[in-house]
Coordinates of C-alpha atoms and ligand atoms in Angstrom, one line a residue:
M1 CA -20.0 -8.4 -29.9
S2 CA -18.5 -9.0 -26.4
P3 CA -19.2 -6.3 -23.9
G4 CA -15.5 -6.7 -22.9
T5 CA -13.9 -6.1 -19.5
V6 CA -15.2 -3.7 -16.9
I7 CA -12.7 -2.7 -14.2
V8 CA -14.0 -1.1 -11.0
G9 CA -11.5 1.1 -9.3
T10 CA -9.1 3.6 -11.0
G11 CA -6.2 3.0 -8.5
Q12 CA -2.9 1.5 -9.5
S13 CA -4.3 -2.0 -9.8
G14 CA -7.3 -1.1 -11.9
F15 CA -5.2 1.0 -14.2
E16 CA -2.6 -1.7 -14.6
V17 CA -5.2 -4.3 -15.7
A18 CA -6.4 -2.0 -18.5
A19 CA -2.8 -1.2 -19.6
A20 CA -1.7 -4.9 -19.4
L21 CA -4.8 -6.0 -21.4
R22 CA -4.0 -3.6 -24.2
A23 CA -0.2 -4.4 -24.1
G24 CA -1.2 -8.1 -24.5
G25 CA -3.3 -7.4 -27.6
Y26 CA -6.8 -7.6 -26.0
S27 CA -9.1 -6.1 -28.6
E28 CA -12.5 -6.1 -26.8
A29 CA -13.9 -3.0 -25.0
I30 CA -12.3 -1.9 -21.7
T31 CA -14.1 0.3 -19.2
L32 CA -12.4 1.7 -16.2
I33 CA -14.8 3.1 -13.5
G34 CA -13.7 5.0 -10.4
D35 CA -15.4 7.1 -7.8
E36 CA -12.5 9.5 -7.4
P37 CA -12.7 12.6 -9.7
H38 CA -9.2 12.0 -11.1
L39 CA -7.6 9.9 -13.8
P40 CA -5.5 7.0 -12.3
Y41 CA -2.6 8.4 -10.2
Q42 CA 0.1 7.0 -7.9
R43 CA -0.4 7.0 -4.1
P44 CA 3.1 6.5 -2.8
P45 CA 4.3 10.1 -3.5
L46 CA 1.4 11.5 -1.6
S47 CA 3.2 11.0 1.7
K48 CA 6.6 11.7 0.3
D49 CA 7.5 14.2 -2.6
F50 CA 4.0 15.5 -3.1
V51 CA 3.4 16.6 0.4
L52 CA 6.8 18.3 0.3
D53 CA 5.9 20.1 -2.9
K54 CA 8.7 18.3 -4.7
S55 CA 6.3 16.9 -7.2
G56 CA 3.0 18.1 -8.6
L57 CA -0.1 16.6 -10.1
E58 CA 1.4 15.7 -13.4
Q59 CA 4.1 13.5 -11.8
L60 CA 1.4 11.6 -10.0
E61 CA -0.6 10.7 -13.0
L62 CA 0.0 7.1 -14.1
R63 CA -0.5 8.1 -17.8
P64 CA -1.5 11.4 -19.4
P65 CA -5.2 11.6 -20.7
V66 CA -4.1 10.9 -24.3
F67 CA -3.0 7.4 -23.3
Y68 CA -6.6 6.3 -22.6
H69 CA -7.8 7.8 -25.9
N70 CA -5.0 6.1 -27.9
H71 CA -5.6 2.7 -26.3
H72 CA -9.4 2.8 -26.5
I73 CA -9.9 2.6 -22.8
A74 CA -13.1 4.2 -21.7
V75 CA -12.6 5.9 -18.3
I76 CA -15.5 6.9 -16.2
V77 CA -14.4 9.0 -13.1
G78 CA -16.4 10.5 -10.3
R79 CA -19.0 7.7 -10.4
R80 CA -19.4 4.7 -8.1
V81 CA -20.4 1.2 -8.9
V82 CA -23.2 0.5 -6.5
A83 CA -24.3 -3.0 -7.5
I84 CA -23.3 -6.1 -9.5
D85 CA -25.9 -8.1 -11.2
R86 CA -24.1 -11.4 -11.7
S87 CA -26.8 -13.3 -13.5
D88 CA -27.0 -10.6 -16.1
R89 CA -23.3 -9.7 -16.0
R90 CA -23.7 -6.0 -15.5
V91 CA -22.8 -3.3 -13.0
C92 CA -25.0 -0.4 -11.9
L93 CA -23.4 3.0 -11.4
S94 CA -24.3 5.7 -9.0
D95 CA -25.8 7.9 -11.8
G96 CA -28.2 5.1 -12.8
T97 CA -26.3 3.9 -15.8
Q98 CA -25.4 0.3 -16.3
K99 CA -22.5 -1.5 -18.0
H100 CA -22.5 -5.1 -19.2
Y101 CA -19.3 -7.2 -18.9
E102 CA -17.9 -10.5 -20.1
F103 CA -15.2 -10.1 -17.3
L104 CA -15.3 -7.9 -14.3
V105 CA -12.3 -6.9 -12.3
L106 CA -12.7 -5.6 -8.8
A107 CA -9.8 -3.3 -7.9
V108 CA -11.7 -1.4 -5.3
G109 CA -8.8 -1.0 -2.9
A110 CA -9.1 -0.1 0.8
R111 CA -10.1 2.9 2.9
N112 CA -8.6 4.5 6.0
R113 CA -9.6 3.0 9.3
K114 CA -11.2 5.8 11.3
L115 CA -10.1 7.0 14.7
R116 CA -13.2 6.7 16.9
V117 CA -12.7 9.0 19.9
P118 CA -14.4 12.2 20.9
G119 CA -13.2 15.1 18.8
A120 CA -12.2 12.9 15.9
D121 CA -14.4 15.0 13.5
L122 CA -12.8 18.3 14.4
E123 CA -11.3 20.6 11.8
G124 CA -7.6 19.8 11.7
V125 CA -8.0 16.0 11.9
A126 CA -6.6 14.6 8.6
Y127 CA -6.3 11.3 6.9
L128 CA -4.1 10.4 3.9
R129 CA -5.3 8.0 1.2
S130 CA -6.5 10.0 -1.7
L131 CA -5.1 12.9 -3.8
D132 CA -7.9 15.1 -2.4
E133 CA -6.9 14.2 1.1
A134 CA -3.2 14.9 0.3
V135 CA -4.1 18.4 -1.0
A136 CA -6.1 19.1 2.1
L137 CA -3.3 17.8 4.3
K138 CA -0.7 19.9 2.6
T139 CA -2.8 23.1 3.2
L140 CA -3.2 22.1 6.9
L141 CA 0.6 21.4 7.3
H142 CA 1.6 24.7 5.8
K143 CA -0.5 26.5 8.4
A144 CA 0.4 24.3 11.4
E145 CA 3.3 24.5 13.8
R146 CA 2.5 21.4 16.0
V147 CA 1.7 18.2 14.3
V148 CA 0.6 14.9 16.0
V149 CA 0.7 11.8 13.9
V150 CA -1.5 8.9 15.3
G151 CA 0.0 5.6 14.1
G152 CA 3.6 4.5 13.7
G153 CA 3.1 2.5 10.5
F154 CA 4.6 3.4 7.1
V155 CA 2.2 6.2 6.2
G156 CA 2.3 7.8 9.6
L157 CA 6.1 7.7 9.7
E158 CA 6.4 9.1 6.2
V159 CA 4.1 12.0 7.1
A160 CA 6.1 12.6 10.3
S161 CA 9.3 12.7 8.2
A162 CA 7.7 15.1 5.7
A163 CA 6.3 17.4 8.5
K164 CA 9.6 17.4 10.3
T165 CA 11.4 18.3 7.0
M166 CA 9.0 21.2 6.7
G167 CA 10.2 22.4 10.1
K168 CA 7.2 21.5 12.2
S169 CA 7.1 20.3 15.8
V170 CA 6.1 16.6 15.3
T171 CA 5.0 13.8 17.7
V172 CA 4.2 10.3 16.6
I173 CA 1.9 8.2 18.9
E174 CA 2.0 4.5 18.4
M175 CA -0.2 2.2 20.4
Q176 CA 2.2 -0.8 20.3
H177 CA 5.4 -0.8 22.2
R178 CA 7.5 -0.3 19.1
L179 CA 7.1 1.3 15.6
L180 CA 6.2 -0.8 12.6
S181 CA 5.6 -3.7 15.0
R182 CA 3.4 -5.7 12.5
V183 CA 6.0 -5.7 9.7
V184 CA 9.6 -5.5 10.9
A185 CA 11.8 -7.1 13.6
P186 CA 12.4 -5.2 16.9
E187 CA 16.0 -4.2 15.7
V188 CA 14.5 -2.5 12.6
S189 CA 11.9 -0.8 14.8
V190 CA 14.6 0.5 17.0
F191 CA 16.5 1.8 14.0
F192 CA 13.4 3.9 12.9
E193 CA 12.7 5.2 16.4
T194 CA 16.4 6.3 16.7
L195 CA 16.2 7.9 13.2
H196 CA 13.1 9.9 14.0
S197 CA 14.3 10.9 17.4
A198 CA 17.6 12.0 16.0
K199 CA 15.7 14.2 13.5
G200 CA 13.7 15.8 16.3
V201 CA 10.5 13.8 16.1
N202 CA 9.0 13.0 19.5
V203 CA 8.1 9.3 19.4
V204 CA 5.6 8.0 22.0
C205 CA 5.2 4.2 21.9
G206 CA 2.6 2.5 24.0
G207 CA 0.4 5.5 23.9
S208 CA -3.3 5.5 23.0
V209 CA -5.4 8.5 22.1
C210 CA -8.6 8.9 24.0
E211 CA -9.7 12.3 22.9
I212 CA -8.9 15.1 20.4
L213 CA -9.1 18.4 22.2
E214 CA -10.8 21.5 20.8
E215 CA -10.3 25.2 20.9
S216 CA -12.8 27.4 19.0
G217 CA -14.0 24.4 17.0
K218 CA -10.5 23.4 15.9
V219 CA -8.0 20.8 17.0
D220 CA -5.9 22.0 19.9
G221 CA -4.3 18.9 21.3
V222 CA -4.5 15.1 21.8
L223 CA -5.3 13.5 25.2
L224 CA -3.6 10.2 25.8
A225 CA -5.2 7.5 28.0
Q226 CA -2.1 7.7 30.1
G227 CA -3.1 11.3 30.9
A228 CA -0.6 13.3 28.9
V229 CA -1.8 16.1 26.6
L230 CA 0.1 16.8 23.4
P231 CA -0.6 20.2 21.9
A232 CA -1.5 20.1 18.2
D233 CA -2.8 22.2 15.3
V234 CA -3.1 19.2 13.1
V235 CA -3.7 15.5 13.9
V236 CA -2.9 13.1 11.1
V237 CA -4.4 9.7 11.6
G238 CA -2.6 6.7 10.0
I239 CA -3.9 3.7 11.8
G240 CA -4.3 1.3 8.9
V241 CA -6.9 0.5 6.2
E242 CA -9.9 -1.7 5.7
P243 CA -10.6 -3.5 2.4
N244 CA -13.6 -2.3 0.4
T245 CA -15.6 -5.6 0.4
E246 CA -19.1 -4.3 0.5
L247 CA -19.8 -4.3 -3.2
A248 CA -18.6 -7.9 -3.5
S249 CA -20.3 -9.0 -0.4
A250 CA -23.7 -7.6 -1.6
A251 CA -23.2 -9.6 -4.8
E252 CA -22.7 -12.7 -2.5
L253 CA -19.1 -13.3 -3.5
A254 CA -16.9 -15.0 -0.9
I255 CA -15.2 -12.7 1.5
G256 CA -12.4 -13.3 4.0
N257 CA -10.0 -10.5 5.1
G258 CA -10.8 -9.0 1.7
I259 CA -12.5 -10.2 -1.4
A260 CA -11.6 -13.9 -1.5
V261 CA -9.9 -15.2 -4.7
D262 CA -8.2 -18.4 -5.8
K263 CA -4.6 -18.8 -6.9
C264 CA -5.5 -17.3 -10.4
L265 CA -7.2 -14.3 -8.6
R266 CA -10.7 -15.4 -9.5
T267 CA -13.5 -14.7 -7.0
S268 CA -16.2 -17.3 -6.3
D269 CA -17.7 -16.2 -9.6
D270 CA -15.6 -17.3 -12.6
A271 CA -16.3 -14.1 -14.6
I272 CA -15.1 -11.8 -11.7
F273 CA -11.6 -11.2 -10.5
A274 CA -10.3 -9.2 -7.5
I275 CA -6.8 -7.7 -7.2
G276 CA -4.7 -5.3 -5.2
D277 CA -5.5 -3.9 -1.7
C278 CA -9.0 -5.4 -1.7
A279 CA -8.1 -9.0 -2.5
E280 CA -7.3 -11.9 -0.2
F281 CA -5.4 -14.6 -2.0
P282 CA -3.4 -17.8 -1.3
S283 CA 0.4 -17.1 -1.1
R284 CA 3.3 -19.5 -0.5
F285 CA 5.1 -16.5 1.0
A286 CA 2.5 -16.1 3.7
G287 CA 2.0 -19.8 4.2
G288 CA -1.7 -19.2 3.7
R289 CA -4.2 -16.6 2.6
V290 CA -3.1 -13.0 2.8
R291 CA -4.1 -9.5 1.7
L292 CA -1.3 -7.1 0.8
E293 CA -1.1 -3.4 0.4
S294 CA 1.7 -2.5 -2.1
V295 CA 2.3 -1.2 -5.6
Q296 CA 4.1 -4.4 -6.6
N297 CA 1.2 -6.5 -5.5
G298 CA -1.3 -4.4 -7.5
V299 CA 0.8 -4.2 -10.6
E300 CA 1.7 -7.9 -10.8
Q301 CA -1.8 -9.2 -9.9
A302 CA -3.1 -7.0 -12.7
A303 CA -0.7 -8.7 -15.1
C304 CA -1.8 -12.1 -13.9
V305 CA -5.5 -11.2 -14.4
A306 CA -4.9 -9.8 -17.8
S307 CA -3.3 -13.1 -18.8
A308 CA -6.4 -15.0 -17.4
I309 CA -8.7 -12.8 -19.4
A310 CA -6.6 -13.5 -22.5
G311 CA -7.2 -17.2 -21.9
K312 CA -3.8 -17.9 -20.4
A313 CA -4.6 -18.2 -16.7
R314 CA -1.6 -18.8 -14.4
P315 CA -1.3 -18.8 -10.7
Y316 CA -0.1 -15.6 -9.0
T317 CA 3.2 -16.4 -7.4
S318 CA 5.2 -13.2 -7.4
V319 CA 7.6 -12.3 -4.5
P320 CA 6.0 -9.5 -2.4
W321 CA 8.1 -6.4 -2.1
L322 CA 7.6 -2.8 -1.1
W323 CA 9.6 0.3 0.0
T324 CA 9.3 3.2 2.3
D325 CA 11.2 6.5 2.3
Q326 CA 11.7 8.4 5.5
F327 CA 14.2 11.3 5.8
D328 CA 17.3 10.1 3.9
V329 CA 16.7 6.4 4.3
R330 CA 15.0 3.9 2.0
L331 CA 13.8 0.6 3.4
Q332 CA 13.1 -2.1 0.8
M333 CA 11.4 -5.2 1.9
A334 CA 11.3 -8.5 0.0
G335 CA 9.2 -11.5 1.0
L336 CA 7.0 -11.6 4.1
S337 CA 8.4 -11.8 7.5
I338 CA 5.1 -12.8 9.2
G339 CA 5.7 -15.3 11.9
F340 CA 9.5 -15.2 11.6
E341 CA 11.5 -17.0 14.3
Q342 CA 15.0 -15.5 13.9
C343 CA 16.2 -12.3 12.5
L344 CA 19.9 -11.7 11.7
I345 CA 21.3 -8.3 10.9
Q346 CA 24.1 -7.8 8.4
G347 CA 25.8 -4.4 8.1
D348 CA 25.8 -1.4 10.3
L349 CA 22.6 -0.3 12.1
S350 CA 24.3 2.8 13.4
I351 CA 24.9 4.3 9.9
G352 CA 21.6 3.0 8.5
R353 CA 23.2 0.6 6.0
F354 CA 22.1 -3.0 6.8
S355 CA 19.9 -5.9 5.8
A356 CA 17.7 -7.9 8.2
F357 CA 17.3 -11.5 7.3
Y358 CA 14.2 -13.3 8.6
F359 CA 14.1 -17.0 9.1
K360 CA 11.3 -19.4 9.8
A361 CA 11.8 -23.1 10.3
G362 CA 15.4 -22.6 9.3
R363 CA 14.5 -21.1 5.9
L364 CA 15.0 -17.5 4.7
I365 CA 11.5 -16.0 4.3
A366 CA 12.2 -12.2 4.0
V367 CA 14.9 -9.6 3.7
D368 CA 14.6 -5.9 4.7
S369 CA 17.4 -3.8 3.2
M370 CA 18.1 -0.4 4.5
N371 CA 19.9 1.8 2.0
R372 CA 21.2 -1.5 0.4
P373 CA 19.4 -1.7 -2.9
V374 CA 21.7 -4.4 -4.3
D375 CA 20.8 -6.7 -1.4
H376 CA 17.1 -6.1 -2.1
V377 CA 17.4 -7.0 -5.8
H378 CA 19.2 -10.3 -4.9
A379 CA 16.8 -11.0 -2.1
R380 CA 13.9 -10.9 -4.6
R381 CA 15.8 -13.2 -7.0
L382 CA 16.6 -15.7 -4.3
L383 CA 13.1 -15.7 -2.7
E384 CA 11.6 -16.1 -6.2
A385 CA 13.8 -19.2 -6.8
D386 CA 13.0 -20.5 -3.3
A387 CA 16.7 -20.8 -2.7
V388 CA 17.9 -22.5 0.4
I389 CA 19.9 -20.1 2.5
S390 CA 20.7 -21.1 6.1
L391 CA 21.2 -19.1 9.3
E392 CA 24.8 -20.4 9.4
Q393 CA 25.5 -18.9 5.9
V394 CA 24.2 -15.5 6.9
R395 CA 26.1 -15.6 10.2
N396 CA 29.4 -15.9 8.3
P397 CA 31.0 -12.4 8.3
S398 CA 32.0 -12.9 4.6
F399 CA 28.4 -13.7 3.5
E400 CA 27.2 -11.8 0.5
L401 CA 23.7 -12.1 -0.8
R402 CA 24.7 -11.2 -4.4
L403 CA 26.9 -14.3 -4.6
C404 CA 24.2 -16.8 -3.5
G405 CA 22.5 -19.0 -6.0
R406 CA 25.0 -18.2 -8.7
Ligands
FAD501 C1 0.0 7.7 1.3 C2 0.4 6.3 0.8 C3 1.7 6.0 0.6 C4 2.0 4.7 0.1 N1 3.3 4.4 -0.1 C5 3.7 3.2 -0.7 C6 5.0 2.9 -0.9 O1 5.9 3.6 -0.7 N2 5.3 1.7 -1.5 C7 4.3 0.8 -1.8 O2 4.6 -0.3 -2.3 N3 3.0 1.1 -1.5 C8 2.7 2.2 -1.0 N4 1.3 2.5 -0.7 C9 0.3 1.5 -1.0 C10 -0.1 1.5 -2.4 O3 -0.2 2.8 -2.9 C11 -1.4 0.8 -2.6 O4 -1.1 -0.6 -2.2 C12 -1.9 0.8 -4.0 O5 -2.2 2.1 -4.4 C13 -3.2 0.0 -4.0 O6 -3.8 0.2 -5.2 P1 -5.3 -0.4 -5.5 O7 -5.6 0.0 -6.9 O8 -5.3 -1.9 -5.2 O9 -6.3 0.3 -4.5 P2 -6.6 1.8 -4.3 O10 -5.4 2.6 -4.6 O11 -7.3 1.9 -3.0 O12 -7.7 2.1 -5.5 C14 -9.0 1.7 -5.4 C15 -9.9 2.7 -6.1 O13 -11.2 2.2 -6.2 C16 -12.1 3.2 -5.9 N5 -13.4 2.5 -5.5 C17 -13.7 1.8 -4.4 N6 -14.9 1.3 -4.5 C18 -15.5 1.7 -5.7 C19 -16.7 1.6 -6.3 N7 -17.7 0.8 -5.8 N8 -16.9 2.2 -7.5 C20 -15.9 2.9 -8.1 N9 -14.7 3.1 -7.5 C21 -14.5 2.5 -6.3 C22 -11.4 3.9 -4.7 O14 -12.0 5.2 -4.4 C23 -10.0 4.0 -5.3 O15 -9.9 5.1 -6.1 C24 1.0 3.8 -0.2 C25 -0.4 4.1 0.0 C26 -0.7 5.4 0.5 C27 -2.1 5.8 0.8

């Protein structure tokens, strides 16, 4: 009998492989192993509804416990896979047990990049990746009055929005000269800075933290390299993530900016796949190899790997997309704007209803839609079809994305 498929990581990507395998009729054993003590849950609400107490644990769970029982998916939580023996096709767990596999899927995700300055270990310094961290952050926020968020990326800005909604005094410190600088055009950054400022968040761009200050063993403030001191009861650090590549690297699998996989998401070992936040894959949208951090990427890569395990390997070609919710706005992004040369805005920036069209070498490569969900849906359709949309078309005041390619 085949030992079946072992999936390492009980995040969104790992869960989706197991679910997609069973949905596709896979009848061999499936074992899902994760080091967190919880059944698979969603991360996006952690910085949104969950931190605001608008949703609880049950809403986070990707499926109730009975799902795993009914679908014959063995779930091992609270244990880490510490080694892969590729020649014998087995993994070793932190409790000394071992599991054989026919196929192994690494869905080991990413971990928070740590802030390395004096005081970074003080009580009151928080990170947000896991459910346990979200629970701890919630407790800290309830007790705090002054919150400093280090990092003006998606997670940092979502936490700032939640903390402000809770009535806290909030400052966001971003090292670059604008918010979200890696992922959106300057016009979109300005929109977010204006939004946060209008809601009362103090946004400091071009600021770098050199020390977390202490009072009686707890956080009391943040010292910037520029000399300013920002008082704080809580410091939330959101300065990006690093892919978990160590397990794969120790097994001598190829590593790039993540676990390196081919177009069908296979690692340098044919029996081992890698997906989600930990995997670096070739993408026509990136014009090269890329590692993405989004629910869409994890879910659709999982489906692709489930097909490959079922003997129907196909290249992973899905359009990347993701969203962020801050205050009363939802930004939805389709495609990848990396390396864009022109950005055209359609709509009204001042009321937060617009789309940003990104072009490279005269071709549309990405669309960010702010409170314009219909644009987002059509952008995904058009990018998927590799439709040719020119700058001139978008410049035309009567241009409508929904009418393109019909
Ligand atoms: C606060 C927050 C908000 C977000 N909001 C959005 C959003 O609005 N929209 C969006 O598209 N995306 C969002 N994301 C990103 C999205 O949640 C991630 O891209 C997605 O969850 C990645 O899933 P994954 O399974 O690939 O990795 P992970 O979720 O990181 O899961 C990997 C799991 O593997 C475990 N693991 C690692 N190594 C081992 C090992 N050796 N043995 C056993 N287990 C191991 C890890 O502990 C972890 O549980 C958000 C992320 C965060 C943290």
